Amino acid sequence: MKNYYIIDFDSTFTQVEALDELARISLEGSPDQEKVYKEIERFTNLAMEGKISFREALAGRIALLKANKSHLQLLIKHLKKKVSKSFDRNREFFKQNSDTAWIVSGGFKEFIIPVVSPYGIKEENIYANTFKFDKEGNIIGYDDTNPLSNEGGKVQLLKDLNIQGRIFGIGDGYSDFQLKESGLIEKFFAFTENISRKSVTDKADHVTPSFDEFLYVNHLPSAISYPKNRILCLIVGDVPEISAHILKRDGFSIRIKDTFEEKYTKDVGMLLLGNGIQISNEQLSRADKLKTLGYLGDVKGYVSRTLCAQKGIVIFDDKKEKQTNAEFVPRRMADFINNGDTDQSRNFPHLILPKKLKGHRLLHIHKNVPGILAKINNIYADNHINILSQFLMTRGDLGYVVTDIDANYDKKLIKQLKEIENSIKFRILYKQ
């Protein structure tokens, strides 16, 4: 049986609620702008939480909008910049599943189609409401014969479509959960990258903080090898709020603590420390999943740079102790996790890498001894791997090789690369 993916638009495919954003555009300059906007937002939230009917919320919002076709064009430009990051980076998924990846929304085709079509989603697979306009192009209502304008509209639509296959629902609101209640879909995934509604997450089969997570748990091809929401980022000590915000916005799972608690040692993937925080060698030696450590001050004397190098942990610190580096350090940590960059690291060779959009990026950290690169490339050759680009830098006792390859390889390749003598750490950065 085919898999079908029923994806919501507002606050799922995009970061925002489109009608709320349309209100901001159409009401700009009005003395009642904020008051009316808050009322529209209230209707949205009540409907998403299942506290009022969808039709009641839709009619209430449309009546307050005072919008026209010119406002819709501005909205479309805005929404194209507000596509959820995890959907945007997985464009390839939609191209490969163009027949079975569908948008089903209580929003409106007039703005949904222009936003999702560039991702390869077919227009015939976009189900949404449509506006009614007067002769001057003002929005005066909507097509109330469309099942999606009704309470339970998504359920009715799927009944009418009678899809023969396994259906997975992805969304943030009560109307998305109703698909699960109806028994029409295999699983419901509550999407929380943009907003988390307890009334929805409590009833979901799985809470997915990103589209990467959805692809990962369903064993589907993804743009990245491992969902960032599964990487534990521990923030310890006196760390400015902006530092935590940068890492949280990037999708990492954040924990903020006064001390490096023992229970996090085996699982921490990123560690950001406030000035004056010291980490013992004993604890650091057991942090086997730790990939990068940031220090908001001079790390010397607080964390062993030698031990971090031996374990393949990249350090970024703030030797000049400038407040602006409350942003610099977490951004460098994120750039290493996302792209493999080690520029301005305290203990690693400095590499600035081109952004990789397709294929695989493989990171190999090793002891700086002769012959490692030859061994790596012999393995690629034996496995008939096409190398697209390769970067090698060394620093002291440490070597760092980044290899971009095409999208086809056998699992034995990864095992062979990990087993090279003098290897320290190996990561797959991209999977497509």
PDB file of C-alpha atoms in Angstrom, residues 34-44 60-61 64:
ATOM      1  CA  GLU A  34      -3.907  45.950  17.255  1.00  0.00           C
ATOM      2  CA  LYS A  35      -7.361  45.507  18.754  1.00  0.00           C
ATOM      3  CA  VAL A  36      -8.750  43.848  15.616  1.00  0.00           C
ATOM      4  CA  TYR A  37      -5.626  41.727  15.158  1.00  0.00           C
ATOM      5  CA  LYS A  38      -5.909  40.397  18.725  1.00  0.00           C
ATOM      6  CA  GLU A  39      -9.533  39.455  18.083  1.00  0.00           C
ATOM      7  CA  ILE A  40      -8.580  37.577  14.893  1.00  0.00           C
ATOM      8  CA  GLU A  41      -5.788  35.806  16.781  1.00  0.00           C
ATOM      9  CA  ARG A  42      -8.261  34.882  19.516  1.00  0.00           C
ATOM     10  CA  PHE A  43     -10.584  33.246  16.975  1.00  0.00           C
ATOM     11  CA  THR A  44      -7.601  31.293  15.557  1.00  0.00           C
ATOM     12  CA  GLY A  60     -15.371  35.716  12.468  1.00  0.00           C
ATOM     13  CA  ARG A  61     -11.890  36.210  11.041  1.00  0.00           C
ATOM     14  CA  LEU A  64     -12.665  41.386  10.539  1.00  0.00           C
TER      15      LEU A  64
END
